[in-house]
XYZ file of C-alpha atoms in Angstrom:
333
model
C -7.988 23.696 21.425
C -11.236 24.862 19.951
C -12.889 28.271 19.166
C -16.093 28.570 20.060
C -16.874 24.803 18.229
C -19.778 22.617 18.348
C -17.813 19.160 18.418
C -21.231 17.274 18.814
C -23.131 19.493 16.060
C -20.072 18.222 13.781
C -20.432 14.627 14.734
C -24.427 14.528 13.724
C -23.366 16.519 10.299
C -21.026 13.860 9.503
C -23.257 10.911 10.424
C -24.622 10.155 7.263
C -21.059 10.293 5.420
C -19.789 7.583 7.947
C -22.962 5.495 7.316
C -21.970 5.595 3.481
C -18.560 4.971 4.558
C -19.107 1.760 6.582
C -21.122 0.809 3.677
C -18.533 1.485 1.342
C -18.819 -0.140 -2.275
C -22.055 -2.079 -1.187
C -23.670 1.003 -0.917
C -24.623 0.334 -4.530
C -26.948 -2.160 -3.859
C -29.449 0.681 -2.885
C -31.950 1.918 -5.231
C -30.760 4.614 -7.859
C -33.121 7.755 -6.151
C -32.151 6.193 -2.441
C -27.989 6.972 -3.647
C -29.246 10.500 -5.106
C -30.970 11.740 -1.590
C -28.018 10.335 -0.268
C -25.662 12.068 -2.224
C -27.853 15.030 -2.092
C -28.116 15.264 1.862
C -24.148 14.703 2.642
C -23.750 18.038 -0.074
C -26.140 20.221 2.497
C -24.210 18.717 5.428
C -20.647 19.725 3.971
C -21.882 23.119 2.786
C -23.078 23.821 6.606
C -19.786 22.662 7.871
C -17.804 24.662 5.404
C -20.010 27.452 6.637
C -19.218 27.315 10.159
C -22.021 25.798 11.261
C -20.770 24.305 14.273
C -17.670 27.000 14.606
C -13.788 26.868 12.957
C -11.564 23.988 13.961
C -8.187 23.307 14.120
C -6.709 22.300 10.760
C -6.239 18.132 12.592
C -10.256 18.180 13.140
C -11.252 19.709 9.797
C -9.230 17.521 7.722
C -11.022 14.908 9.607
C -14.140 16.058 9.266
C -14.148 17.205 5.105
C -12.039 14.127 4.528
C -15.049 12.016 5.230
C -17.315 13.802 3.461
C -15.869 13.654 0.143
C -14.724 10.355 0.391
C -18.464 9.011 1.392
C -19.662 11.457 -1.615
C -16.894 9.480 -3.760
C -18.005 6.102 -2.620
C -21.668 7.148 -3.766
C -20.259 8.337 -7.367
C -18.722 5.078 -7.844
C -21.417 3.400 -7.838
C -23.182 5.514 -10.289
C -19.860 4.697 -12.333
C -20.153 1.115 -12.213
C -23.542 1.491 -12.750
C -23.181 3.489 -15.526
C -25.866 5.648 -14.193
C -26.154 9.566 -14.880
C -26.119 11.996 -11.810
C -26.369 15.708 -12.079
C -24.957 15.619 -8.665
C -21.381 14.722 -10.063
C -20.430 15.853 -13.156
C -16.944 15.376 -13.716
C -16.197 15.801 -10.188
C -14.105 13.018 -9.640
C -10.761 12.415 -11.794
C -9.572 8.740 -13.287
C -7.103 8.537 -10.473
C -9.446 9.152 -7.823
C -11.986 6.631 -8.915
C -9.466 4.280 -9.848
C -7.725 4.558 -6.765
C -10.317 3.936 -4.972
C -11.679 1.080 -6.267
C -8.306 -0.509 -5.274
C -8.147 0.422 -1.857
C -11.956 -0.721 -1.346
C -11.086 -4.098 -1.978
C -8.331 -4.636 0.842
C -11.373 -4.188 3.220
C -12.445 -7.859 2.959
C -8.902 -8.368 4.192
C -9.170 -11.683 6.642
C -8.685 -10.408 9.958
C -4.394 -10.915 11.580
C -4.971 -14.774 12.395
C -6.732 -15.671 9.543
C -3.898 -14.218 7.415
C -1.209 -15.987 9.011
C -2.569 -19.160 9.098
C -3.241 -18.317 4.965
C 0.563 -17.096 4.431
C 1.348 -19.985 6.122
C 0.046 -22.388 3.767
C 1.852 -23.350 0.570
C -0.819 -23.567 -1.638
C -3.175 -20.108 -0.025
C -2.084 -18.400 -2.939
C -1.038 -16.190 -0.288
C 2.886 -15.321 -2.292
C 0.575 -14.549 -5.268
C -0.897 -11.710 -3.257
C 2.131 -10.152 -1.472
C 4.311 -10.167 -4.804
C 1.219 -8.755 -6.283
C 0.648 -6.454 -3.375
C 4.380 -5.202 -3.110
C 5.804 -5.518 -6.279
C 2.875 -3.191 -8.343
C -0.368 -2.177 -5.925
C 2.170 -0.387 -2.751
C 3.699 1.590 -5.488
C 0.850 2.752 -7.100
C -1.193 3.659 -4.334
C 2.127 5.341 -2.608
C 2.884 7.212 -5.218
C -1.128 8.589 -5.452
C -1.214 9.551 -1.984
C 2.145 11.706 -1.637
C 1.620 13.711 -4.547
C 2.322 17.137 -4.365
C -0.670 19.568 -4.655
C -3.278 16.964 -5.017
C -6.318 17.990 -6.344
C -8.208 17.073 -3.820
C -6.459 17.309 -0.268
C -8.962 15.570 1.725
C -10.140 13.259 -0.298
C -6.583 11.816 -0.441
C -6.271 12.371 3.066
C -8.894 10.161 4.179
C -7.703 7.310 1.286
C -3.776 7.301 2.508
C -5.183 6.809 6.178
C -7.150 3.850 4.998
C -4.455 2.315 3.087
C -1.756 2.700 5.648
C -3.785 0.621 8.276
C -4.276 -1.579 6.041
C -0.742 -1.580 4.710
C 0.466 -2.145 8.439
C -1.447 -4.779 9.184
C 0.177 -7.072 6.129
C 3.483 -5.685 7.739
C 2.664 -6.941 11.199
C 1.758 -10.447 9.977
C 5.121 -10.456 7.402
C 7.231 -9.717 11.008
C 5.247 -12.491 12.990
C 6.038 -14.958 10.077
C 9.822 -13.816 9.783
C 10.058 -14.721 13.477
C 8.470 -17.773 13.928
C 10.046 -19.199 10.578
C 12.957 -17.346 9.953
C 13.715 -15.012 7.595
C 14.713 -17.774 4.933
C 10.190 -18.493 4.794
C 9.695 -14.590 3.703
C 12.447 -15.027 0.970
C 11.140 -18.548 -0.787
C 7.467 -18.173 0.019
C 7.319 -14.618 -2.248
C 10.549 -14.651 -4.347
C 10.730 -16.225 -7.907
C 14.914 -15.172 -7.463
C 16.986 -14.057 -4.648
C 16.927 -10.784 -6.518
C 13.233 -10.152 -6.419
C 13.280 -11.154 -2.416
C 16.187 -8.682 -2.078
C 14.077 -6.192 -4.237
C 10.721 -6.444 -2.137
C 12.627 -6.998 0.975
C 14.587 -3.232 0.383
C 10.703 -1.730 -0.718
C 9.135 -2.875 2.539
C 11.685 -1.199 4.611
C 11.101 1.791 2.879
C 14.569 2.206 1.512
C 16.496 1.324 4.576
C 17.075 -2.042 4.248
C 19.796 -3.795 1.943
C 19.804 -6.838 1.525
C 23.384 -6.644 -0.653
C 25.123 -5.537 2.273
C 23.952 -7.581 5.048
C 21.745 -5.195 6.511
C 19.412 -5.950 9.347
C 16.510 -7.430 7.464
C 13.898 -8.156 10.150
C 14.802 -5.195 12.180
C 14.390 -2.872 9.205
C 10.571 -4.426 8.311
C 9.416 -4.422 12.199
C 10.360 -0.568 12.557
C 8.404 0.051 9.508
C 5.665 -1.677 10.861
C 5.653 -0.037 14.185
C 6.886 -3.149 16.103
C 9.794 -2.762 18.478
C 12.271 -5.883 18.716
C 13.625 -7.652 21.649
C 16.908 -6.522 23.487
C 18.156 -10.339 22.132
C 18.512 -9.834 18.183
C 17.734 -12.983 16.488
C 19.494 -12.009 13.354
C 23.234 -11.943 12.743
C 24.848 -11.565 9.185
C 28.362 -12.621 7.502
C 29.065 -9.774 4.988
C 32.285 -11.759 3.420
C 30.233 -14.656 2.646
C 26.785 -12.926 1.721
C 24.667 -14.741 4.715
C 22.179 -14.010 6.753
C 21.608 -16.431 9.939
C 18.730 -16.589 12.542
C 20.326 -17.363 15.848
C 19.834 -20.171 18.198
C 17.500 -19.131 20.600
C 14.830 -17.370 18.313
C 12.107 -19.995 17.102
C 13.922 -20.673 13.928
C 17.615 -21.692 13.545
C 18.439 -21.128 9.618
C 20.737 -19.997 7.879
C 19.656 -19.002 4.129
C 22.782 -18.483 1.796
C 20.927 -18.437 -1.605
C 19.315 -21.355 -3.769
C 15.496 -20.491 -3.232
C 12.404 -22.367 -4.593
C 9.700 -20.873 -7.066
C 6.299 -20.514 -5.801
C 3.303 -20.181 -7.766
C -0.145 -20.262 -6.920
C -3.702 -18.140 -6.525
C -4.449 -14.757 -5.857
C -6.355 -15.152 -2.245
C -8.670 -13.303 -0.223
C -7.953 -9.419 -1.906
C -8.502 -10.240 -5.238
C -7.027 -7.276 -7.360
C -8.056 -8.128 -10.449
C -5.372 -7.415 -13.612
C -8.091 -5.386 -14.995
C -8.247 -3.027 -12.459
C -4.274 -2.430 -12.604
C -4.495 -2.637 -16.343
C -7.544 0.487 -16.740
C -6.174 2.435 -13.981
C -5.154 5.567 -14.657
C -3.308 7.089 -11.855
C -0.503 9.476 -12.756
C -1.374 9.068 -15.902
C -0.423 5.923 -17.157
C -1.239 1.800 -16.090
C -0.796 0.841 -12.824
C 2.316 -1.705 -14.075
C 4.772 -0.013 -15.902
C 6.548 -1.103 -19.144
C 9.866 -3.291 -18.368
C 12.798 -1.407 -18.451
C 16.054 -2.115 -20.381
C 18.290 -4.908 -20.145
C 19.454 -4.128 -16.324
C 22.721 -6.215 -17.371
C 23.467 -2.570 -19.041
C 22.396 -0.658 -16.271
C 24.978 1.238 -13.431
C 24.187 2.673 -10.572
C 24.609 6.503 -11.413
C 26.132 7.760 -8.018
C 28.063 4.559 -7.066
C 28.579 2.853 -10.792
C 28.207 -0.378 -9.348
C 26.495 -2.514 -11.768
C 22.788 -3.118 -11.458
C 21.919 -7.008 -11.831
C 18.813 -8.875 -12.826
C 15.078 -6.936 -12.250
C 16.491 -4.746 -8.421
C 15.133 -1.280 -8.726
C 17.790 0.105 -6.236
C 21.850 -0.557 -6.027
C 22.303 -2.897 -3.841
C 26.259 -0.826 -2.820
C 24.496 2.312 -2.058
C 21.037 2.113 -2.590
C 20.149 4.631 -4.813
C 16.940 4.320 -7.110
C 18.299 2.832 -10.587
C 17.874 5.102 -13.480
C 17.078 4.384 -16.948
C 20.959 4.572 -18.535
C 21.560 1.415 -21.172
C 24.817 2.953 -22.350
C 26.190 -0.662 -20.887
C 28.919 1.574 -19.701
C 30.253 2.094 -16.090
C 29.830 5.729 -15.309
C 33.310 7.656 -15.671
């Protein structure tokens, strides 16, 4: 697998990245100089990496290895940004979208741990809905649509930031799919939803495009295979197109049936607290982390399909194609 490598030459080179890394944003709490050696030292460990110091590695390994370096060399230069500090060590290294990016992602790591959050979700008044519509309606996006750029400017460095983000990402999905089967789907739809529309909308985001909710499609099913969970050989779910419903079977742990007429939820961000001005400053691609509203979707058809678009959905809920900006308030000929 390797030519002529020194795996455990690597593996000292990189310790002091991964200490900065485990540190992560509290690293600022060091003295100003102790963040410049720092900073200083992980720069003479990439350079003899990148100089085959310990031998060439497969492309896997050295995307491992330089994606922690510059993300524990970004970690340090954020704090001299919050700080407001000047370092010669990084002058305009970093862009807006990489430091803003960042600085999101950091703060899903005082996520509770799996059991914590579901006993938080499953409280009312956890502010837990505040966070997931936050979460899935505006920070998924963003950070999504960061990390699958093409021709990033820095490879690595959003290398190592989509890895952290999708295990975080998975782990909300996990405890979503515990929560859908022990309460039926019918919990997922009123605990996050301000309108069927918006459940049917986040629902259709979390499966990653598959799912719609329009057309009866398996809901749960669609969720737990983006999450990595397989389901039982007994499907709790069944659906009645004609009459737009979606039932939980007898024999799962919930026996609802959920035909529309949902409750409003509001309540406090919890735990992650992404803080408007963070969305509001960022930068990435460009432009604010929550885009602009669009145009009255009453005038809005789907542009392959021309079914009409209702209420705030993103997607047609006939075909699912992404919704485009047309306000002609005619159906496409």
């Amino acid at each position: 697998m390797f030519n002529k490598v020194n795996l455990n030459g690597a593996k000292d080179l990189i310790s002091t990245a991964e200490k900065v890394l485990n540190s992560g944003s509290s690293i600022s709490r060091r003295s100003y100089d102790e963040r410049v050696r720092l900073m200083q030292e992980i720069h003479e460990q990439y350079s003899r990496f990148q100089d085959g110091e310990c031998g060439s590695f497969n492309s896997t390994f050295n995307t491992l290895f330089r994606s922690k370096f510059e993300a524990a060399l970004l970690t340090i230069a954020v704090s001299f940004n919050k700080a407001n500090e000047e370092c010669s060590e990084v002058p305009g290294q970093y862009t807006d979208d990489e430091i803003s990016l960042y600085e999101i992602i950091e703060r899903y790591r005082v996520l509770p741990s799996k059991k914590e959050l579901i006993n938080l979700l499953s409280s009312p008044d956890s502010g837990g809905a505040a966070f997931l519509q936050l979460h899935y309606q505006h920070i998924d996006d963003l950070v999504e649509e960061f990390c699958n750029q093409k021709n990033p400017v820095n490879p690595y460095l959003v290398s190592y930031m989509k890895k952290e983000w999708e295990k975080y990402d998975k782990k909300l999905q996990e405890v979503i799919v515990e929560l859908i089967q022990d309460n039926g789907l019918k919990w997922f739809i009123t605990f996050i939803a301000n309108d069927m529309k918006t459940a049917e909308q986040i629902i259709y985001n979390i499966s990653g495009g598959i799912v719609n909710p329009g057309n009866g499609v398996q809901v749960i099913d669609s969720i737990m295979n983006r999450a990595g969970i397989t389901t039982a050989a007994t499907d709790p779910v069944t659906k009645d197109t004609d009459r737009g419903e979606v039932r939980i079977n007898p024999g799962s742990r919930s026996d609802i049936k959920y035909s529309g007429g949902i409750e409003n939820t509001e309540s406090e961000v919890f735990g992650v607290h992404i803080e408007d001005s963070i969305l509001n400053r960022s930068h990435v691609n460009g432009g604010p982390a929550i885009k602009d509203e669009q145009p009255a979707l009453s005038e809005v058809y789907c542009p392959a399909c021309g079914t009409q678009i209702q209420d705030n959905a993103q997607f047609c809920t006939n075909c699912g194609k992404k919704r485009q900006n047309q306000t002609s308030g005619k159906k496409p000929e």
